[in-house]
Every structure is written in C-alpha cells, then in structure tokens.
Amino acid sequence: MDYREAGVDVEAGRAFVHKIRSLVQSTHRPEVLGGLGGFSGWFQLPTGYNEPVLVSGTDGVGTKLKLAFDMNCHNTVGIDLVAMCVNDVLTCGAEPLFFLDYLASGKLNQEQLTQVVDGVARGCRESGCALLGGETAEMPGFYQVGEYDLAGFCVGIVEKSQILDGSQVNVGDVAIALASGGIHSNGFSLVRKIVSDRGFNLHDKVDFSEGKSLGEVLLTPTRLYVKPVLAARKAGITIHSMAHITGGGLPENLPRCLPPGKSIQINSQAWDIPPIFQWLAEQGSVSRDSMFNTFNMGIGFVLLVPPEQAEETITYFESQAIAAYAIGEVIPGEGDLVGLLD
C-alpha cells in the first residue's frame, strides 16, 4: 500500500499549492517576507507606530457551506471566511495585516478548492490584508467526497492610544448602523431547516430579488467593512465604539461594544428589513424575537459616534455605497437594547 491508496494524493496537494500561488501573491503587502511553501509565513511590522498592539481573530463559515455544496458554487464562501475575521478585528480600530486559512476536505478537488481560495484572496485584497499562508488537509473518511470545511485566522494592528474598548462611549452617542449584504454567515442551520422542511428548490428564482435564485440570494457573501470604516476615521469622523453583528444578532452583539452603566435606546422603525428576512420569517413561521436573536436583520456593523457627527457619518458611508441609518442612542442602563423588540 501507499498513501494514495489510503486516499491522500500528495502530488495533487503539491499541484494545488502551485495552482493557487498567484492568488496568494495577489494579496501581498510590502511587509510580507519570503514566499509560499515554507513552514511559516513572515510579516514585518509596519512602521509609524509608537506603541503597536497586535489584534487577532478567528472564525469559520458554518453550515452556509452546505448551501455552497448544494449549489456547486464555491467562489463566495472564501469572502465570508475573511469577512467574519477581519470585521471582528476591525471593531477595536485595528487594521488587518495578514490572514491564514485552514482548508480540510475528504478528497482534494483542485478546481473546487481553487474557487474557495480565489474567494479568500478576493476578501483579503478588499480588506487590504495579505494572505500569508495556510494549510490544506486531505482527510479521507472524515469528510464526505465533495465537501470541505474552512477556518480563518487574522492578525491586525492598532496604535495603543487609538484602541476602541468601549470606554470612550458617552450618553447621547448615536448608533449608526451599516447595512449588511444579506444574511452574511450566521443562522444558516435555521435557514436550511426552513428550506428543507418547506421543500424549496435552491435553484428556483425568487420574486424579491431580480433574476436571482434562492440559493444565490442565500450565498450572498458577508460584507467587508474594513476599508470604509478605517477611511472614515482618517477622514476625521470620531468613532467611540463598534460592533460586528454576527450570531445572536443585535441583541447579543451590540451590547458587547458598551461600557458598564450604558444601554442603547433603539428605534426599530429606523431601517427597512430586507426581503430575505421577511421571507424567512413568513416561510418558517419564525417569531420576531427569534429572527432578531438569530439574524442580522439587515444590519452588519454598528458605529457609536458623537451626536454632532451622526449626519456626517451617514453621508460619508452612503458616498461609499453603503446604506447607513441612525438606529438609536446611548442612554444610562445595564447594557441592554431598549425598544428593539417592541
């Protein structure tokens, strides 16, 4: 016997690394040292920091991958993977520097996994971070043929004096919500149950999204907020705190950016909930509470800014083609969201 007979093709693995080399190199920043194929990735810290602090984050894509398998569409989940990590790192004000991925499959399918890495590289380019390296594991008998799993790891940097940790938040600060691109990468176990139990076909067109199938709408990748948010700070917009709206929705994630003794009064009529969420609620008979505690409901990221800069902040992000809404303000409290589910 040999390794190939056991289900692992080492030569195919080497060919895959060669195939994705140009994708990886397309993301490189000047600080990247060395090349692809070593035992580790090297990155020189950028200059210009007095007290640089490294910030790390890790995440995956979750069961959204099942829809990618069913649709045989693999070029967007890599964007999800990067976005879930870099958006988290961004919340403290950090700039993502580099990213690593872990890609495991039952049998290495070069065409399929190249699409995945193409999405990872695109997410990195759009976030300004380097795809520094990764790991591709072929694990026969562990994953079904045609399926894979993803994990991502990101490191960013921020000046110590510029860290956003919630302590800058004041009563009266306005919560500015940035629109999501769709469901992003959370709540897909419920999404898949609704689709399965109601017998929907992912390839069927939906009447609430022009020309797109249900599967295409569901696979819309997570929006990347890094460049516009960092550019807003450089443009003089004061941001006191930030939250990435992921699993658990607004009720779980928005309080994470508040200091002790503060809450947010939410105006639940301040934004229009996108049609995909209305469709899920109707087709699955999902309660309003469950919808808000599972999905982002059209809001992917929230900034807390001084009231005098609220309109300027909205105008700025709209100029970057990101819809923005004033959805509430900071009040004294115990870290809850007042009025969201009224």
Short mmCIF file of C-alpha atoms in Angstrom, two decimals:
data_model
loop_
_atom_site.label_atom_id
_atom_site.label_comp_id
_atom_site.label_asym_id
_atom_site.label_seq_id
_atom_site.Cartn_x
_atom_site.Cartn_y
_atom_site.Cartn_z
CA MET A 1 0.00 0.00 0.00
CA ASP A 2 0.93 3.65 -0.30
CA TYR A 3 -0.56 6.96 0.80
CA ARG A 4 -2.52 7.41 -2.44
CA GLU A 5 -4.24 4.04 -1.96
CA ALA A 6 -5.23 5.27 1.52
CA GLY A 7 -6.93 8.25 -0.09
CA VAL A 8 -4.31 11.00 0.17
CA ASP A 9 -2.70 12.26 -3.04
CA VAL A 10 0.47 14.13 -2.07
CA GLU A 11 1.29 15.05 -5.67
CA ALA A 12 -2.16 16.57 -6.13
CA GLY A 13 -1.56 18.59 -2.98
CA ARG A 14 1.68 19.97 -4.38
CA ALA A 15 -0.05 20.79 -7.67
CA PHE A 16 -2.80 22.61 -5.79
CA VAL A 17 -0.31 24.81 -3.94
CA HIS A 18 1.32 25.67 -7.28
CA LYS A 19 -2.10 26.45 -8.77
CA ILE A 20 -3.07 28.94 -6.06
CA ARG A 21 0.34 30.64 -5.83
CA SER A 22 -0.66 33.60 -7.98
CA LEU A 23 -3.87 34.10 -5.96
CA VAL A 24 -1.88 34.27 -2.74
CA GLN A 25 0.72 36.63 -4.20
CA SER A 26 -2.03 38.98 -5.43
CA THR A 27 -2.81 39.83 -1.79
CA HIS A 28 0.71 40.58 -0.60
CA ARG A 29 1.59 43.81 1.14
CA PRO A 30 5.12 45.30 1.23
CA GLU A 31 5.62 43.87 4.73
CA VAL A 32 5.39 40.25 3.55
CA LEU A 33 8.74 38.48 3.64
CA GLY A 34 9.50 35.18 1.94
CA GLY A 35 7.17 33.20 -0.28
CA LEU A 36 4.57 30.46 -0.28
CA GLY A 37 5.61 26.95 0.64
CA GLY A 38 7.63 27.37 3.81
CA PHE A 39 6.76 26.09 7.25
CA SER A 40 5.55 29.52 8.34
CA GLY A 41 4.65 32.95 6.97
CA TRP A 42 6.76 36.02 7.70
CA PHE A 43 5.47 39.54 8.14
CA GLN A 44 7.43 42.64 9.15
CA LEU A 45 5.52 45.08 11.36
CA PRO A 46 4.61 48.33 9.58
CA THR A 47 6.48 51.47 10.57
CA GLY A 48 4.92 54.59 12.07
CA TYR A 49 3.56 53.11 15.31
CA ASN A 50 4.74 54.28 18.73
CA GLU A 51 3.05 51.51 20.74
CA PRO A 52 1.77 48.95 18.26
CA VAL A 53 -0.72 46.40 19.58
CA LEU A 54 -1.41 43.19 17.66
CA VAL A 55 -5.04 42.09 17.48
CA SER A 56 -6.13 38.57 16.49
CA GLY A 57 -9.36 36.93 15.42
CA THR A 58 -10.54 33.57 14.15
CA ASP A 59 -13.79 32.23 12.71
CA GLY A 60 -15.36 29.93 10.13
CA VAL A 61 -18.27 29.95 7.68
CA GLY A 62 -20.51 27.40 9.42
CA THR A 63 -23.30 25.46 7.77
CA LYS A 64 -23.59 28.02 4.99
CA LEU A 65 -21.05 25.70 3.37
CA LYS A 66 -23.83 23.12 2.91
CA LEU A 67 -25.59 25.52 0.55
CA ALA A 68 -22.35 26.03 -1.38
CA PHE A 69 -22.13 22.27 -1.82
CA ASP A 70 -25.76 22.02 -2.93
CA MET A 71 -25.37 24.92 -5.40
CA ASN A 72 -21.89 23.81 -6.53
CA CYS A 73 -20.83 27.42 -6.01
CA HIS A 74 -17.58 27.87 -4.11
CA ASN A 75 -16.23 31.32 -5.03
CA THR A 76 -18.06 33.31 -2.33
CA VAL A 77 -17.52 31.35 0.90
CA GLY A 78 -13.88 32.42 0.98
CA ILE A 79 -15.05 36.04 1.14
CA ASP A 80 -17.30 35.06 4.05
CA LEU A 81 -14.35 33.47 5.81
CA VAL A 82 -12.19 36.59 5.56
CA ALA A 83 -15.03 38.96 6.42
CA MET A 84 -16.02 37.12 9.58
CA CYS A 85 -12.46 37.53 10.88
CA VAL A 86 -11.43 40.99 9.65
CA ASN A 87 -14.72 42.62 10.66
CA ASP A 88 -14.19 41.32 14.19
CA VAL A 89 -10.63 42.65 14.33
CA LEU A 90 -11.85 46.00 12.99
CA THR A 91 -14.16 46.59 15.97
CA CYS A 92 -11.31 47.75 18.19
CA GLY A 93 -9.97 50.03 15.47
CA ALA A 94 -7.32 47.65 14.15
CA GLU A 95 -6.15 47.40 10.55
CA PRO A 96 -5.93 43.75 9.38
CA LEU A 97 -2.38 42.88 8.39
CA PHE A 98 -2.40 39.23 7.37
CA PHE A 99 -4.67 36.22 7.13
CA LEU A 100 -4.20 32.45 7.19
CA ASP A 101 -6.72 29.79 6.23
CA TYR A 102 -7.25 26.14 7.09
CA LEU A 103 -8.98 24.12 4.38
CA ALA A 104 -9.86 20.48 5.02
CA SER A 105 -11.57 18.07 2.61
CA GLY A 106 -12.21 14.37 2.20
CA LYS A 107 -10.59 14.36 -1.23
CA LEU A 108 -8.72 17.26 -2.78
CA ASN A 109 -10.68 18.66 -5.74
CA GLN A 110 -8.35 21.23 -7.27
CA GLU A 111 -10.97 23.09 -9.30
CA GLN A 112 -13.40 23.32 -6.38
CA LEU A 113 -10.85 24.38 -3.79
CA THR A 114 -9.18 26.86 -6.13
CA GLN A 115 -12.54 28.64 -6.28
CA VAL A 116 -12.57 28.72 -2.48
CA VAL A 117 -9.06 30.21 -2.30
CA ASP A 118 -9.97 32.68 -5.04
CA GLY A 119 -12.71 33.97 -2.70
CA VAL A 120 -10.29 34.11 0.23
CA ALA A 121 -7.81 36.09 -1.88
CA ARG A 122 -10.53 38.48 -3.03
CA GLY A 123 -11.62 39.07 0.57
CA CYS A 124 -8.04 39.76 1.57
CA ARG A 125 -7.47 42.19 -1.29
CA GLU A 126 -10.69 44.07 -0.48
CA SER A 127 -9.61 44.28 3.18
CA GLY A 128 -6.02 45.26 2.49
CA CYS A 129 -4.55 42.25 4.29
CA ALA A 130 -2.11 39.67 2.97
CA LEU A 131 -2.98 36.00 2.59
CA LEU A 132 0.21 34.94 4.31
CA GLY A 133 -0.23 31.18 4.13
CA GLY A 134 -2.49 28.34 5.13
CA GLU A 135 -3.00 24.62 5.44
CA THR A 136 -4.76 22.24 3.07
CA ALA A 137 -5.62 18.92 4.68
CA GLU A 138 -6.87 15.89 2.78
CA MET A 139 -8.73 13.66 5.25
CA PRO A 140 -10.39 10.66 3.56
CA GLY A 141 -13.20 9.12 5.58
CA PHE A 142 -13.56 12.23 7.73
CA TYR A 143 -15.42 14.44 5.26
CA GLN A 144 -17.77 13.27 2.52
CA VAL A 145 -16.44 13.49 -1.02
CA GLY A 146 -17.21 16.92 -2.44
CA GLU A 147 -17.38 18.58 0.98
CA TYR A 148 -14.84 20.64 2.90
CA ASP A 149 -14.53 22.85 5.97
CA LEU A 150 -12.91 26.23 6.43
CA ALA A 151 -11.34 28.15 9.27
CA GLY A 152 -9.64 31.54 9.14
CA PHE A 153 -7.15 33.40 11.30
CA CYS A 154 -6.41 37.12 11.13
CA VAL A 155 -3.87 39.43 12.79
CA GLY A 156 -4.25 43.21 12.78
CA ILE A 157 -2.52 46.19 14.32
CA VAL A 158 -3.62 49.33 16.14
CA GLU A 159 -1.86 52.14 17.99
CA LYS A 160 -2.39 51.53 21.70
CA SER A 161 -3.76 55.04 22.26
CA GLN A 162 -6.28 54.51 19.45
CA ILE A 163 -7.83 51.26 20.71
CA LEU A 164 -11.63 51.33 20.93
CA ASP A 165 -12.63 49.36 24.02
CA GLY A 166 -15.96 50.96 24.90
CA SER A 167 -14.52 53.33 27.48
CA GLN A 168 -14.93 56.30 25.11
CA VAL A 169 -18.72 55.83 24.82
CA ASN A 170 -20.88 58.66 26.19
CA VAL A 171 -24.58 59.01 26.92
CA GLY A 172 -26.09 60.65 23.85
CA ASP A 173 -23.81 58.93 21.32
CA VAL A 174 -25.72 57.88 18.24
CA ALA A 175 -25.76 54.30 16.93
CA ILE A 176 -25.12 54.37 13.18
CA ALA A 177 -25.97 51.06 11.51
CA LEU A 178 -24.24 49.98 8.30
CA ALA A 179 -26.34 47.78 6.04
CA SER A 180 -25.50 44.11 5.67
CA GLY A 181 -25.18 42.45 2.28
CA GLY A 182 -27.72 39.81 3.29
CA ILE A 183 -27.75 37.02 5.83
CA HIS A 184 -23.92 37.01 5.95
CA SER A 185 -22.70 33.82 7.71
CA ASN A 186 -24.93 33.22 10.72
CA GLY A 187 -28.24 31.47 11.24
CA PHE A 188 -27.88 29.00 8.39
CA SER A 189 -28.95 25.98 10.39
CA LEU A 190 -32.35 27.67 10.67
CA VAL A 191 -32.24 28.79 7.04
CA ARG A 192 -31.54 25.25 5.85
CA LYS A 193 -34.31 23.82 8.03
CA ILE A 194 -36.84 26.26 6.56
CA VAL A 195 -35.71 25.48 3.01
CA SER A 196 -35.77 21.72 3.64
CA ASP A 197 -38.99 21.50 5.64
CA ARG A 198 -40.91 23.66 3.16
CA GLY A 199 -39.49 21.82 0.14
CA PHE A 200 -37.94 24.81 -1.62
CA ASN A 201 -35.53 24.34 -4.53
CA LEU A 202 -32.38 26.46 -4.21
CA HIS A 203 -32.23 26.86 -8.00
CA ASP A 204 -35.72 28.40 -8.29
CA LYS A 205 -35.94 32.15 -8.92
CA VAL A 206 -37.38 34.30 -6.14
CA ASP A 207 -39.72 37.21 -6.75
CA PHE A 208 -37.98 39.52 -4.24
CA SER A 209 -34.58 39.53 -5.95
CA GLU A 210 -34.45 40.32 -9.65
CA GLY A 211 -33.15 37.40 -11.69
CA LYS A 212 -31.54 35.55 -8.78
CA SER A 213 -32.26 32.08 -7.48
CA LEU A 214 -32.96 31.40 -3.82
CA GLY A 215 -29.53 29.78 -3.48
CA GLU A 216 -27.77 32.79 -5.00
CA VAL A 217 -29.53 35.15 -2.58
CA LEU A 218 -28.62 32.96 0.40
CA LEU A 219 -24.98 32.70 -0.70
CA THR A 220 -24.51 36.48 -0.93
CA PRO A 221 -21.19 36.93 0.89
CA THR A 222 -20.59 38.80 4.14
CA ARG A 223 -19.90 42.49 3.57
CA LEU A 224 -16.36 43.72 4.27
CA TYR A 225 -16.37 46.93 6.31
CA VAL A 226 -12.63 47.38 6.86
CA LYS A 227 -11.57 49.91 4.24
CA PRO A 228 -14.56 52.29 4.50
CA VAL A 229 -14.51 52.32 8.31
CA LEU A 230 -10.75 52.90 8.56
CA ALA A 231 -11.02 55.60 5.88
CA ALA A 232 -13.84 57.26 7.85
CA ARG A 233 -11.61 57.55 10.91
CA LYS A 234 -8.80 59.01 8.79
CA ALA A 235 -11.31 61.48 7.31
CA GLY A 236 -11.98 62.87 10.79
CA ILE A 237 -15.12 61.00 11.81
CA THR A 238 -14.93 60.26 15.54
CA ILE A 239 -15.96 56.70 16.39
CA HIS A 240 -16.30 55.79 20.06
CA SER A 241 -17.07 52.09 19.67
CA MET A 242 -18.00 49.47 17.07
CA ALA A 243 -19.86 46.17 16.89
CA HIS A 244 -19.87 43.43 14.25
CA ILE A 245 -23.39 41.96 14.07
CA THR A 246 -22.93 38.20 13.78
CA GLY A 247 -24.52 35.20 15.53
CA GLY A 248 -27.10 36.34 18.06
CA GLY A 249 -27.92 39.43 16.03
CA LEU A 250 -28.25 42.92 17.50
CA PRO A 251 -29.36 41.75 20.99
CA GLU A 252 -26.17 39.75 21.56
CA ASN A 253 -23.56 41.78 19.69
CA LEU A 254 -24.41 45.45 20.12
CA PRO A 255 -24.12 45.35 23.96
CA ARG A 256 -20.57 44.00 23.56
CA CYS A 257 -19.37 47.45 22.50
CA LEU A 258 -20.89 49.22 25.52
CA PRO A 259 -19.13 50.06 28.80
CA PRO A 260 -20.73 49.29 32.17
CA GLY A 261 -23.69 51.54 33.00
CA LYS A 262 -24.74 52.20 29.39
CA SER A 263 -27.58 50.88 27.21
CA ILE A 264 -28.93 51.82 23.78
CA GLN A 265 -32.44 53.05 23.04
CA ILE A 266 -33.27 51.52 19.65
CA ASN A 267 -35.73 52.82 17.08
CA SER A 268 -36.82 49.58 15.44
CA GLN A 269 -38.53 51.53 12.63
CA ALA A 270 -35.32 53.31 11.59
CA TRP A 271 -34.47 50.88 8.80
CA ASP A 272 -36.29 48.63 6.36
CA ILE A 273 -35.70 44.94 6.98
CA PRO A 274 -34.53 43.33 3.69
CA PRO A 275 -36.96 40.99 1.89
CA ILE A 276 -34.92 37.82 2.53
CA PHE A 277 -35.52 38.13 6.28
CA GLN A 278 -39.21 38.79 5.79
CA TRP A 279 -39.39 35.72 3.54
CA LEU A 280 -37.65 33.52 6.13
CA ALA A 281 -39.95 34.74 8.90
CA GLU A 282 -43.05 34.02 6.82
CA GLN A 283 -42.00 30.66 5.39
CA GLY A 284 -40.69 29.35 8.71
CA SER A 285 -43.30 30.99 10.92
CA VAL A 286 -40.36 32.43 12.89
CA SER A 287 -41.23 34.88 15.67
CA ARG A 288 -39.88 38.44 15.67
CA ASP A 289 -37.84 37.68 18.79
CA SER A 290 -36.25 34.63 17.17
CA MET A 291 -35.49 36.50 13.96
CA PHE A 292 -33.67 39.29 15.80
CA ASN A 293 -31.83 36.83 18.05
CA THR A 294 -30.65 34.74 15.09
CA PHE A 295 -30.05 37.05 12.11
CA ASN A 296 -28.50 40.47 11.49
CA MET A 297 -31.86 41.68 10.06
CA GLY A 298 -30.14 43.93 7.54
CA ILE A 299 -27.51 45.47 9.83
CA GLY A 300 -23.98 44.12 9.58
CA PHE A 301 -21.97 46.65 11.57
CA VAL A 302 -22.72 49.44 14.06
CA LEU A 303 -20.71 52.55 14.97
CA LEU A 304 -21.26 54.71 18.05
CA VAL A 305 -20.46 58.32 17.20
CA PRO A 306 -20.94 61.72 18.87
CA PRO A 307 -24.39 63.18 18.05
CA GLU A 308 -22.90 66.16 16.23
CA GLN A 309 -21.27 63.79 13.73
CA ALA A 310 -24.23 61.49 13.11
CA GLU A 311 -25.39 63.08 9.84
CA GLU A 312 -21.83 63.43 8.56
CA THR A 313 -21.23 59.73 9.27
CA ILE A 314 -24.34 58.66 7.39
CA THR A 315 -23.45 60.86 4.42
CA TYR A 316 -19.92 59.53 4.35
CA PHE A 317 -20.91 55.85 4.21
CA GLU A 318 -23.61 56.49 1.65
CA SER A 319 -20.88 58.05 -0.51
CA GLN A 320 -19.10 54.69 -0.20
CA ALA A 321 -22.22 52.88 -1.46
CA ILE A 322 -23.08 51.55 2.00
CA ALA A 323 -26.55 52.39 3.29
CA ALA A 324 -26.39 53.82 6.82
CA TYR A 325 -29.06 54.58 9.40
CA ALA A 326 -29.28 56.27 12.79
CA ILE A 327 -30.98 53.50 14.78
CA GLY A 328 -30.68 54.70 18.36
CA GLU A 329 -28.71 56.48 21.05
CA VAL A 330 -26.75 55.58 24.15
CA ILE A 331 -28.63 56.01 27.44
CA PRO A 332 -27.87 55.11 31.07
CA GLY A 333 -28.59 51.44 31.69
CA GLU A 334 -27.32 47.95 32.23
CA GLY A 335 -26.11 47.01 28.76
CA ASP A 336 -29.43 46.14 27.13
CA LEU A 337 -31.17 47.32 23.96
CA VAL A 338 -34.32 49.22 24.87
CA GLY A 339 -37.15 49.22 22.32
CA LEU A 340 -35.69 46.77 19.78
CA LEU A 341 -38.38 44.12 20.11
CA ASP A 342 -41.28 46.44 20.98
#
